GROMACS .gro file of N, CA and C in nm:
model
  495
    1GLY      N    1  15.422  10.137  10.664
    1GLY     CA    2  15.340  10.257  10.662
    1GLY      C    3  15.200  10.228  10.608
    2LEU      N    4  15.197  10.154  10.496
    2LEU     CA    5  15.068  10.124  10.434
    2LEU      C    6  14.985  10.032  10.524
    3GLY      N    7  15.053   9.939  10.591
    3GLY     CA    8  14.985   9.850  10.685
    3GLY      C    9  14.920   9.927  10.798
    4LEU      N   10  14.990  10.029  10.848
    4LEU     CA   11  14.936  10.112  10.955
    4LEU      C   12  14.811  10.187  10.907
    5VAL      N   13  14.814  10.237  10.784
    5VAL     CA   14  14.697  10.306  10.728
    5VAL      C   15  14.577  10.210  10.723
    6PHE      N   16  14.599  10.086  10.678
    6PHE     CA   17  14.491   9.989  10.671
    6PHE      C   18  14.437   9.954  10.810
    7ILE      N   19  14.525   9.945  10.907
    7ILE     CA   20  14.481   9.916  11.044
    7ILE      C   21  14.395  10.030  11.097
    8ILE      N   22  14.438  10.152  11.076
    8ILE     CA   23  14.361  10.269  11.123
    8ILE      C   24  14.225  10.274  11.054
    9TYR      N   25  14.225  10.253  10.921
    9TYR     CA   26  14.099  10.252  10.848
    9TYR      C   27  14.008  10.140  10.898
   10GLY      N   28  14.063  10.024  10.924
   10GLY     CA   29  13.986   9.912  10.976
   10GLY      C   30  13.921   9.944  11.110
   11VAL      N   31  13.996  10.011  11.196
   11VAL     CA   32  13.942  10.051  11.326
   11VAL      C   33  13.828  10.151  11.308
   12ILE      N   34  13.846  10.247  11.215
   12ILE     CA   35  13.741  10.346  11.189
   12ILE      C   36  13.615  10.278  11.136
   13VAL      N   37  13.632  10.185  11.040
   13VAL     CA   38  13.517  10.112  10.985
   13VAL      C   39  13.447  10.032  11.095
   14MET      N   40  13.525   9.966  11.179
   14MET     CA   41  13.468   9.888  11.288
   14MET      C   42  13.390   9.977  11.385
   15LEU      N   43  13.449  10.090  11.424
   15LEU     CA   44  13.379  10.183  11.513
   15LEU      C   45  13.251  10.235  11.449
   16GLY      N   46  13.261  10.271  11.322
   16GLY     CA   47  13.143  10.320  11.252
   16GLY      C   48  13.033  10.215  11.248
   17GLY      N   49  13.070  10.092  11.215
   17GLY     CA   50  12.973   9.983  11.207
   17GLY      C   51  12.907   9.954  11.340
   18VAL      N   52  12.983   9.956  11.446
   18VAL     CA   53  12.931   9.928  11.579
   18VAL      C   54  12.838  10.040  11.626
   19THR      N   55  12.859  10.161  11.577
   19THR     CA   56  12.781  10.276  11.624
   19THR      C   57  12.676  10.323  11.524
   20GLY      N   58  12.642  10.237  11.425
   20GLY     CA   59  12.528  10.268  11.339
   20GLY      C   60  12.557  10.306  11.195
   21ALA      N   61  12.683  10.322  11.158
   21ALA     CA   62  12.715  10.356  11.019
   21ALA      C   63  12.700  10.231  10.932
   22ARG      N   64  12.673  10.253  10.800
   22ARG     CA   65  12.650  10.137  10.714
   22ARG      C   66  12.729  10.142  10.584
   23ASN      N   67  12.823  10.235  10.570
   23ASN     CA   68  12.887  10.253  10.441
   23ASN      C   69  13.039  10.246  10.457
   24PHE      N   70  13.102  10.151  10.388
   24PHE     CA   71  13.248  10.137  10.396
   24PHE      C   72  13.320  10.258  10.338
   25ASN      N   73  13.260  10.320  10.237
   25ASN     CA   74  13.323  10.435  10.173
   25ASN      C   75  13.316  10.561  10.258
   26ASP      N   76  13.221  10.567  10.349
   26ASP     CA   77  13.204  10.680  10.440
   26ASP      C   78  13.173  10.621  10.577
   27PRO      N   79  13.274  10.562  10.642
   27PRO     CA   80  13.250  10.475  10.757
   27PRO      C   81  13.194  10.543  10.882
   28MET      N   82  13.193  10.675  10.888
   28MET     CA   83  13.138  10.740  11.006
   28MET      C   84  13.004  10.807  10.978
   29HIS      N   85  12.955  10.803  10.852
   29HIS     CA   86  12.825  10.862  10.819
   29HIS      C   87  12.715  10.781  10.886
   30GLY      N   88  12.636  10.846  10.967
   30GLY     CA   89  12.528  10.779  11.038
   30GLY      C   90  12.570  10.722  11.173
   31SER      N   91  12.695  10.735  11.207
   31SER     CA   92  12.745  10.684  11.334
   31SER      C   93  12.695  10.772  11.448
   32SER      N   94  12.662  10.710  11.559
   32SER     CA   95  12.620  10.786  11.676
   32SER      C   96  12.737  10.866  11.734
   33LEU      N   97  12.860  10.830  11.697
   33LEU     CA   98  12.977  10.906  11.744
   33LEU      C   99  12.984  11.044  11.680
   34THR      N  100  12.927  11.061  11.561
   34THR     CA  101  12.933  11.190  11.493
   34THR      C  102  12.802  11.266  11.502
   35ALA      N  103  12.701  11.211  11.568
   35ALA     CA  104  12.569  11.276  11.574
   35ALA      C  105  12.572  11.407  11.651
   36GLY      N  106  12.667  11.427  11.738
   36GLY     CA  107  12.671  11.548  11.817
   36GLY      C  108  12.732  11.668  11.747
   37ASN      N  109  12.779  11.653  11.624
   37ASN     CA  110  12.847  11.765  11.559
   37ASN      C  111  12.757  11.839  11.461
   38GLY      N  112  12.628  11.848  11.494
   38GLY     CA  113  12.539  11.925  11.408
   38GLY      C  114  12.477  11.842  11.298
   39SER      N  115  12.502  11.713  11.293
   39SER     CA  116  12.445  11.631  11.188
   39SER      C  117  12.316  11.563  11.233
   40ALA      N  118  12.249  11.620  11.331
   40ALA     CA  119  12.123  11.562  11.376
   40ALA      C  120  12.020  11.563  11.265
   41ALA      N  121  12.030  11.658  11.174
   41ALA     CA  122  11.937  11.664  11.060
   41ALA      C  123  11.954  11.541  10.972
   42GLU      N  124  12.075  11.483  10.971
   42GLU     CA  125  12.097  11.362  10.893
   42GLU      C  126  12.010  11.248  10.941
   43LYS      N  127  11.977  11.249  11.067
   43LYS     CA  128  11.898  11.141  11.125
   43LYS      C  129  11.750  11.153  11.089
   44GLN      N  130  11.706  11.269  11.038
   44GLN     CA  131  11.567  11.287  10.999
   44GLN      C  132  11.542  11.214  10.868
   45HIS      N  133  11.463  11.110  10.874
   45HIS     CA  134  11.433  11.032  10.755
   45HIS      C  135  11.292  11.063  10.708
   46LEU      N  136  11.267  11.040  10.581
   46LEU     CA  137  11.132  11.052  10.529
   46LEU      C  138  11.043  10.950  10.600
   47LYS      N  139  10.919  10.984  10.616
   47LYS     CA  140  10.823  10.894  10.681
   47LYS      C  141  10.746  10.821  10.572
   48PHE      N  142  10.786  10.698  10.546
   48PHE     CA  143  10.721  10.615  10.446
   48PHE      C  144  10.610  10.533  10.508
   49LYS      N  145  10.506  10.510  10.431
   49LYS     CA  146  10.404  10.413  10.469
   49LYS      C  147  10.441  10.283  10.400
   50ARG      N  148  10.455  10.176  10.475
   50ARG     CA  149  10.495  10.048  10.418
   50ARG      C  150  10.376   9.981  10.351
   51ILE      N  151  10.402   9.926  10.234
   51ILE     CA  152  10.303   9.844  10.166
   51ILE      C  153  10.366   9.708  10.140
   52LYS      N  154  10.281   9.607  10.123
   52LYS     CA  155  10.333   9.473  10.103
   52LYS      C  156  10.284   9.409   9.973
   53SER      N  157  10.164   9.442   9.932
   53SER     CA  158  10.104   9.371   9.819
   53SER      C  159  10.060   9.466   9.708
   54ALA      N  160  10.027   9.407   9.595
   54ALA     CA  161   9.974   9.485   9.484
   54ALA      C  162   9.841   9.548   9.525
   55GLN      N  163   9.762   9.478   9.605
   55GLN     CA  164   9.634   9.535   9.651
   55GLN      C  165   9.658   9.656   9.741
   56ASP      N  166   9.760   9.649   9.828
   56ASP     CA  167   9.795   9.765   9.911
   56ASP      C  168   9.826   9.885   9.821
   57LEU      N  169   9.904   9.861   9.715
   57LEU     CA  170   9.940   9.969   9.624
   57LEU      C  171   9.817  10.025   9.554
   58LYS      N  172   9.729   9.939   9.508
   58LYS     CA  173   9.606   9.985   9.442
   58LYS      C  174   9.523  10.072   9.536
   59ASN      N  175   9.513  10.030   9.662
   59ASN     CA  176   9.438  10.107   9.762
   59ASN      C  177   9.500  10.244   9.784
   60GLU      N  178   9.632  10.247   9.796
   60GLU     CA  179   9.702  10.375   9.818
   60GLU      C  180   9.691  10.467   9.696
   61ILE      N  181   9.696  10.410   9.577
   61ILE     CA  182   9.681  10.491   9.455
   61ILE      C  183   9.542  10.553   9.452
   62ALA      N  184   9.439  10.475   9.484
   62ALA     CA  185   9.302  10.527   9.485
   62ALA      C  186   9.286  10.639   9.587
   63ALA      N  187   9.344  10.621   9.705
   63ALA     CA  188   9.335  10.724   9.809
   63ALA      C  189   9.410  10.851   9.768
   64ALA      N  190   9.528  10.836   9.710
   64ALA     CA  191   9.606  10.953   9.667
   64ALA      C  192   9.536  11.025   9.553
   65GLU      N  193   9.477  10.948   9.461
   65GLU     CA  194   9.405  11.009   9.350
   65GLU      C  195   9.287  11.091   9.402
   66ALA      N  196   9.214  11.037   9.498
   66ALA     CA  197   9.101  11.108   9.558
   66ALA      C  198   9.147  11.236   9.628
   67ALA      N  199   9.268  11.233   9.684
   67ALA     CA  200   9.322  11.350   9.755
   67ALA      C  201   9.398  11.443   9.661
   68GLY      N  202   9.418  11.403   9.535
   68GLY     CA  203   9.491  11.486   9.440
   68GLY      C  204   9.639  11.498   9.472
   69LYS      N  205   9.701  11.387   9.511
   69LYS     CA  206   9.842  11.389   9.550
   69LYS      C  207   9.926  11.299   9.460
   70TYR      N  208  10.052  11.339   9.445
   70TYR     CA  209  10.150  11.253   9.379
   70TYR      C  210  10.190  11.141   9.474
   71ILE      N  211  10.239  11.032   9.417
   71ILE     CA  212  10.290  10.921   9.497
   71ILE      C  213  10.435  10.893   9.456
   72MET      N  214  10.517  10.865   9.556
   72MET     CA  215  10.650  10.811   9.531
   72MET      C  216  10.655  10.675   9.600
   73LEU      N  217  10.686  10.571   9.521
   73LEU     CA  218  10.696  10.435   9.574
   73LEU      C  219  10.841  10.391   9.566
   74ASP      N  220  10.899  10.365   9.683
   74ASP     CA  221  11.039  10.322   9.694
   74ASP      C  222  11.042  10.172   9.719
   75PHE      N  223  11.110  10.098   9.630
   75PHE     CA  224  11.133   9.956   9.652
   75PHE      C  225  11.265   9.944   9.728
   76TYR      N  226  11.260   9.878   9.843
   76TYR     CA  227  11.374   9.869   9.935
   76TYR      C  228  11.398   9.724   9.972
   77ALA      N  229  11.525   9.690   9.996
   77ALA     CA  230  11.561   9.561  10.053
   77ALA      C  231  11.684   9.581  10.142
   78ASP      N  232  11.690   9.505  10.250
   78ASP     CA  233  11.804   9.517  10.342
   78ASP      C  234  11.937   9.484  10.275
   79TRP      N  235  11.935   9.397  10.174
   79TRP     CA  236  12.057   9.355  10.107
   79TRP      C  237  12.096   9.450   9.993
   80CYS      N  238  12.018   9.553   9.970
   80CYS     CA  239  12.039   9.645   9.857
   80CYS      C  240  12.127   9.763   9.901
   81THR      N  241  12.249   9.767   9.851
   81THR     CA  242  12.344   9.873   9.887
   81THR      C  243  12.294  10.010   9.843
   82TYR      N  244  12.244  10.018   9.720
   82TYR     CA  245  12.195  10.147   9.669
   82TYR      C  246  12.074  10.196   9.748
   83CYS      N  247  11.990  10.104   9.795
   83CYS     CA  248  11.875  10.143   9.877
   83CYS      C  249  11.922  10.214  10.004
   84LYS      N  250  12.026  10.160  10.063
   84LYS     CA  251  12.080  10.221  10.186
   84LYS      C  252  12.143  10.356  10.156
   85GLN      N  253  12.204  10.369  10.038
   85GLN     CA  254  12.260  10.499  10.000
   85GLN      C  255  12.149  10.602   9.981
   86PHE      N  256  12.037  10.561   9.922
   86PHE     CA  257  11.922  10.652   9.912
   86PHE      C  258  11.876  10.692  10.051
   87GLU      N  259  11.863  10.597  10.140
   87GLU     CA  260  11.818  10.628  10.276
   87GLU      C  261  11.914  10.720  10.349
   88ASP      N  262  12.044  10.696  10.335
   88ASP     CA  263  12.143  10.771  10.411
   88ASP      C  264  12.178  10.907  10.351
   89TYR      N  265  12.175  10.919  10.219
   89TYR     CA  266  12.226  11.041  10.155
   89TYR      C  267  12.121  11.121  10.078
   90VAL      N  268  12.014  11.058  10.034
   90VAL     CA  269  11.912  11.130   9.955
   90VAL      C  270  11.791  11.161  10.043
   91PHE      N  271  11.733  11.060  10.105
   91PHE     CA  272  11.610  11.079  10.181
   91PHE      C  273  11.632  11.156  10.312
   92THR      N  274  11.756  11.174  10.354
   92THR     CA  275  11.785  11.254  10.473
   92THR      C  276  11.814  11.399  10.436
   93ASN      N  277  11.825  11.428  10.307
   93ASN     CA  278  11.855  11.564  10.260
   93ASN      C  279  11.734  11.654  10.285
   94LYS      N  280  11.755  11.765  10.352
   94LYS     CA  281  11.646  11.856  10.389
   94LYS      C  282  11.571  11.908  10.266
   95ASP      N  283  11.643  11.940  10.158
   95ASP     CA  284  11.577  11.990  10.037
   95ASP      C  285  11.489  11.882   9.973
   96VAL      N  286  11.533  11.757   9.978
   96VAL     CA  287  11.453  11.646   9.927
   96VAL      C  288  11.327  11.633  10.012
   97GLN      N  289  11.341  11.642  10.142
   97GLN     CA  290  11.227  11.629  10.232
   97GLN      C  291  11.124  11.738  10.208
   98VAL      N  292  11.171  11.861  10.187
   98VAL     CA  293  11.080  11.972  10.159
   98VAL      C  294  11.009  11.949  10.027
   99LEU      N  295  11.083  11.907   9.926
   99LEU     CA  296  11.026  11.884   9.793
   99LEU      C  297  10.918  11.775   9.796
  100LEU      N  298  10.936  11.674   9.879
  100LEU     CA  299  10.843  11.561   9.883
  100LEU      C  300  10.735  11.573   9.991
  101LYS      N  301  10.726  11.688  10.057
  101LYS     CA  302  10.635  11.701  10.171
  101LYS      C  303  10.488  11.679  10.134
  102ASP      N  304  10.449  11.707  10.010
  102ASP     CA  305  10.310  11.688   9.970
  102ASP      C  306  10.286  11.559   9.893
  103PHE      N  307  10.388  11.474   9.884
  103PHE     CA  308  10.375  11.344   9.819
  103PHE      C  309  10.324  11.240   9.918
  104VAL      N  310  10.254  11.140   9.868
  104VAL     CA  311  10.227  11.020   9.947
  104VAL      C  312  10.352  10.935   9.929
  105LEU      N  313  10.418  10.904  10.039
  105LEU     CA  314  10.545  10.831  10.035
  105LEU      C  315  10.522  10.686  10.076
  106LEU      N  316  10.538  10.597   9.981
  106LEU     CA  317  10.518  10.455  10.004
  106LEU      C  318  10.650  10.382   9.992
  107GLN      N  319  10.665  10.276  10.068
  107GLN     CA  320  10.785  10.194  10.058
  107GLN      C  321  10.746  10.047  10.062
  108ALA      N  322  10.797   9.973   9.965
  108ALA     CA  323  10.777   9.828   9.960
  108ALA      C  324  10.908   9.762   9.999
  109ASP      N  325  10.908   9.699  10.116
  109ASP     CA  326  11.027   9.627  10.162
  109ASP      C  327  11.019   9.486  10.104
  110VAL      N  328  11.101   9.462  10.002
  110VAL     CA  329  11.098   9.333   9.933
  110VAL      C  330  11.218   9.246   9.973
  111THR      N  331  11.269   9.267  10.093
  111THR     CA  332  11.383   9.191  10.143
  111THR      C  333  11.356   9.041  10.140
  112ALA      N  334  11.239   9.002  10.183
  112ALA     CA  335  11.206   8.860  10.195
  112ALA      C  336  11.191   8.792  10.058
  113ASN      N  337  11.156   8.868   9.956
  113ASN     CA  338  11.134   8.815   9.822
  113ASN      C  339  11.035   8.698   9.825
  114ASP      N  340  10.930   8.714   9.906
  114ASP     CA  341  10.828   8.610   9.916
  114ASP      C  342  10.726   8.625   9.802
  115GLU      N  343  10.618   8.548   9.808
  115GLU     CA  344  10.520   8.549   9.700
  115GLU      C  345  10.457   8.686   9.681
  116GLN      N  346  10.424   8.754   9.791
  116GLN     CA  347  10.364   8.888   9.781
  116GLN      C  348  10.463   8.987   9.719
  117ASP      N  349  10.589   8.979   9.759
  117ASP     CA  350  10.691   9.068   9.702
  117ASP      C  351  10.704   9.043   9.552
  118GLN      N  352  10.708   8.918   9.513
  118GLN     CA  353  10.721   8.884   9.372
  118GLN      C  354  10.599   8.928   9.293
  119ALA      N  355  10.480   8.915   9.352
  119ALA     CA  356  10.358   8.960   9.285
  119ALA      C  357  10.358   9.112   9.268
  120LEU      N  358  10.405   9.184   9.370
  120LEU     CA  359  10.414   9.330   9.361
  120LEU      C  360  10.516   9.371   9.255
  121ASN      N  361  10.629   9.302   9.253
  121ASN     CA  362  10.731   9.330   9.149
  121ASN      C  363  10.672   9.307   9.010
  122LYS      N  364  10.599   9.199   8.993
  122LYS     CA  365  10.539   9.169   8.863
  122LYS      C  366  10.434   9.273   8.827
  123PHE      N  367  10.352   9.313   8.923
  123PHE     CA  368  10.246   9.413   8.900
  123PHE      C  369  10.304   9.546   8.853
  124THR      N  370  10.419   9.583   8.911
  124THR     CA  371  10.481   9.712   8.877
  124THR      C  372  10.591   9.701   8.773
  125SER      N  373  10.621   9.579   8.731
  125SER     CA  374  10.730   9.553   8.634
  125SER      C  375  10.865   9.597   8.688
  126VAL      N  376  10.886   9.578   8.816
  126VAL     CA  377  11.014   9.608   8.880
  126VAL      C  378  11.089   9.476   8.895
  127GLN      N  379  11.213   9.473   8.846
  127GLN     CA  380  11.293   9.351   8.855
  127GLN      C  381  11.346   9.330   8.997
  128ALA      N  382  11.404   9.436   9.053
  128ALA     CA  383  11.463   9.429   9.186
  128ALA      C  384  11.494   9.570   9.232
  129PRO      N  385  11.508   9.589   9.362
  129PRO     CA  386  11.548   9.721   9.409
  129PRO      C  387  11.693   9.749   9.374
  130PRO      N  388  11.733   9.871   9.370
  130PRO     CA  389  11.655   9.990   9.401
  130PRO      C  390  11.571  10.032   9.281
  131ALA      N  391  11.450  10.069   9.310
  131ALA     CA  392  11.361  10.125   9.209
  131ALA      C  393  11.268  10.223   9.280
  132ILE      N  394  11.249  10.337   9.218
  132ILE     CA  395  11.158  10.438   9.272
  132ILE      C  396  11.061  10.474   9.160
  133LEU      N  397  10.933  10.459   9.190
  133LEU     CA  398  10.828  10.487   9.093
  133LEU      C  399  10.751  10.610   9.137
  134PHE      N  400  10.706  10.688   9.041
  134PHE     CA  401  10.627  10.807   9.068
  134PHE      C  402  10.492  10.793   8.999
  135PHE      N  403  10.387  10.833   9.071
  135PHE     CA  404  10.253  10.829   9.017
  135PHE      C  405  10.197  10.972   9.020
  136ALA      N  406  10.131  11.009   8.910
  136ALA     CA  407  10.071  11.143   8.898
  136ALA      C  408   9.946  11.151   8.985
  137LYS      N  409   9.890  11.269   8.991
  137LYS     CA  410   9.770  11.291   9.072
  137LYS      C  411   9.651  11.213   9.021
  138ASP      N  412   9.656  11.170   8.894
  138ASP     CA  413   9.546  11.089   8.839
  138ASP      C  414   9.564  10.940   8.867
  139GLY      N  415   9.670  10.903   8.941
  139GLY     CA  416   9.692  10.765   8.980
  139GLY      C  417   9.771  10.682   8.881
  140LYS      N  418   9.811  10.740   8.770
  140LYS     CA  419   9.887  10.667   8.669
  140LYS      C  420  10.036  10.687   8.690
  141GLU      N  421  10.112  10.579   8.670
  141GLU     CA  422  10.257  10.591   8.687
  141GLU      C  423  10.314  10.681   8.578
  142ILE      N  424  10.408  10.765   8.619
  142ILE     CA  425  10.482  10.849   8.525
  142ILE      C  426  10.606  10.768   8.488
  143ARG      N  427  10.588  10.679   8.397
  143ARG     CA  428  10.687  10.575   8.365
  143ARG      C  429  10.823  10.632   8.323
  144ASN      N  430  10.823  10.744   8.254
  144ASN     CA  431  10.949  10.804   8.207
  144ASN      C  432  11.037  10.853   8.322
  145TYR      N  433  10.981  10.866   8.440
  145TYR     CA  434  11.057  10.920   8.554
  145TYR      C  435  11.090  10.813   8.658
  146ARG      N  436  11.076  10.690   8.620
  146ARG     CA  437  11.114  10.579   8.708
  146ARG      C  438  11.264  10.584   8.731
  147ILE      N  439  11.306  10.563   8.855
  147ILE     CA  440  11.448  10.560   8.889
  147ILE      C  441  11.488  10.416   8.918
  148VAL      N  442  11.589  10.369   8.849
  148VAL     CA  443  11.644  10.236   8.874
  148VAL      C  444  11.794  10.256   8.890
  149GLY      N  445  11.847  10.221   9.007
  149GLY     CA  446  11.989  10.241   9.033
  149GLY      C  447  12.011  10.358   9.127
  150ASN      N  448  12.133  10.401   9.133
  150ASN     CA  449  12.174  10.503   9.229
  150ASN      C  450  12.158  10.644   9.173
  151MET      N  451  12.140  10.741   9.262
  151MET     CA  452  12.128  10.881   9.224
  151MET      C  453  12.164  10.965   9.347
  152ASP      N  454  12.236  11.075   9.327
  152ASP     CA  455  12.266  11.162   9.441
  152ASP      C  456  12.149  11.257   9.467
  153ALA      N  457  12.154  11.327   9.580
  153ALA     CA  458  12.042  11.412   9.622
  153ALA      C  459  12.016  11.524   9.522
  154GLU      N  460  12.121  11.587   9.472
  154GLU     CA  461  12.104  11.700   9.380
  154GLU      C  462  12.034  11.654   9.250
  155THR      N  463  12.077  11.542   9.196
  155THR     CA  464  12.015  11.488   9.074
  155THR      C  465  11.872  11.445   9.102
  156PHE      N  466  11.848  11.387   9.219
  156PHE     CA  467  11.713  11.345   9.257
  156PHE      C  468  11.619  11.465   9.264
  157ILE      N  469  11.666  11.574   9.321
  157ILE     CA  470  11.583  11.696   9.332
  157ILE      C  471  11.547  11.746   9.192
  158LYS      N  472  11.644  11.753   9.103
  158LYS     CA  473  11.615  11.796   8.966
  158LYS      C  474  11.514  11.704   8.900
  159HIS      N  475  11.528  11.575   8.923
  159HIS     CA  476  11.440  11.474   8.866
  159HIS      C  477  11.296  11.495   8.913
  160VAL      N  478  11.278  11.513   9.043
  160VAL     CA  479  11.143  11.530   9.099
  160VAL      C  480  11.083  11.663   9.056
  161LYS      N  481  11.163  11.766   9.047
  161LYS     CA  482  11.111  11.895   9.002
  161LYS      C  483  11.056  11.888   8.860
  162GLN      N  484  11.113  11.804   8.776
  162GLN     CA  485  11.061  11.785   8.641
  162GLN      C  486  10.923  11.719   8.645
  163ILE      N  487  10.900  11.636   8.742
  163ILE     CA  488  10.771  11.567   8.756
  163ILE      C  489  10.661  11.664   8.794
  164ILE      N  490  10.689  11.754   8.886
  164ILE     CA  491  10.585  11.841   8.941
  164ILE      C  492  10.575  11.977   8.876
  165LYS      N  493  10.655  11.999   8.772
  165LYS     CA  494  10.651  12.132   8.707
  165LYS      C  495  10.520  12.162   8.639
   0.00000   0.00000   0.00000
């Protein structure tokens, strides 16, 4: 009986993986097989501007400061499980998207861990992803609100609301 359960679960995980899902704990989340059941909103992701270097970040901070906008900088890597959980469960949340609509959304893909990635990590004092940094309208990081590790959408919303209050 238990063997049959494992076989069925294995088939579900395999189907999910082949059709776009990325999470063993929720093997059909993000799968194209479940997209037709009203979860099209799940496919709506935040639109991040990719940055690569510390100079890119400095330029974006200056532009956001001139525009009077907050910045959220997401450190992402393909090998980072928590990063994918943020992408699949937090950044697809409609309430999160509404809350961040006036933010400048930046993403540093540090998958390669090359010299530029390491220099950006050193510049921001980020050890490794997942890390999310917030910058105030004056261009200074709000260090107390840095996120390192995993967080669900509801907690993330409360966290961001404290920043913009």
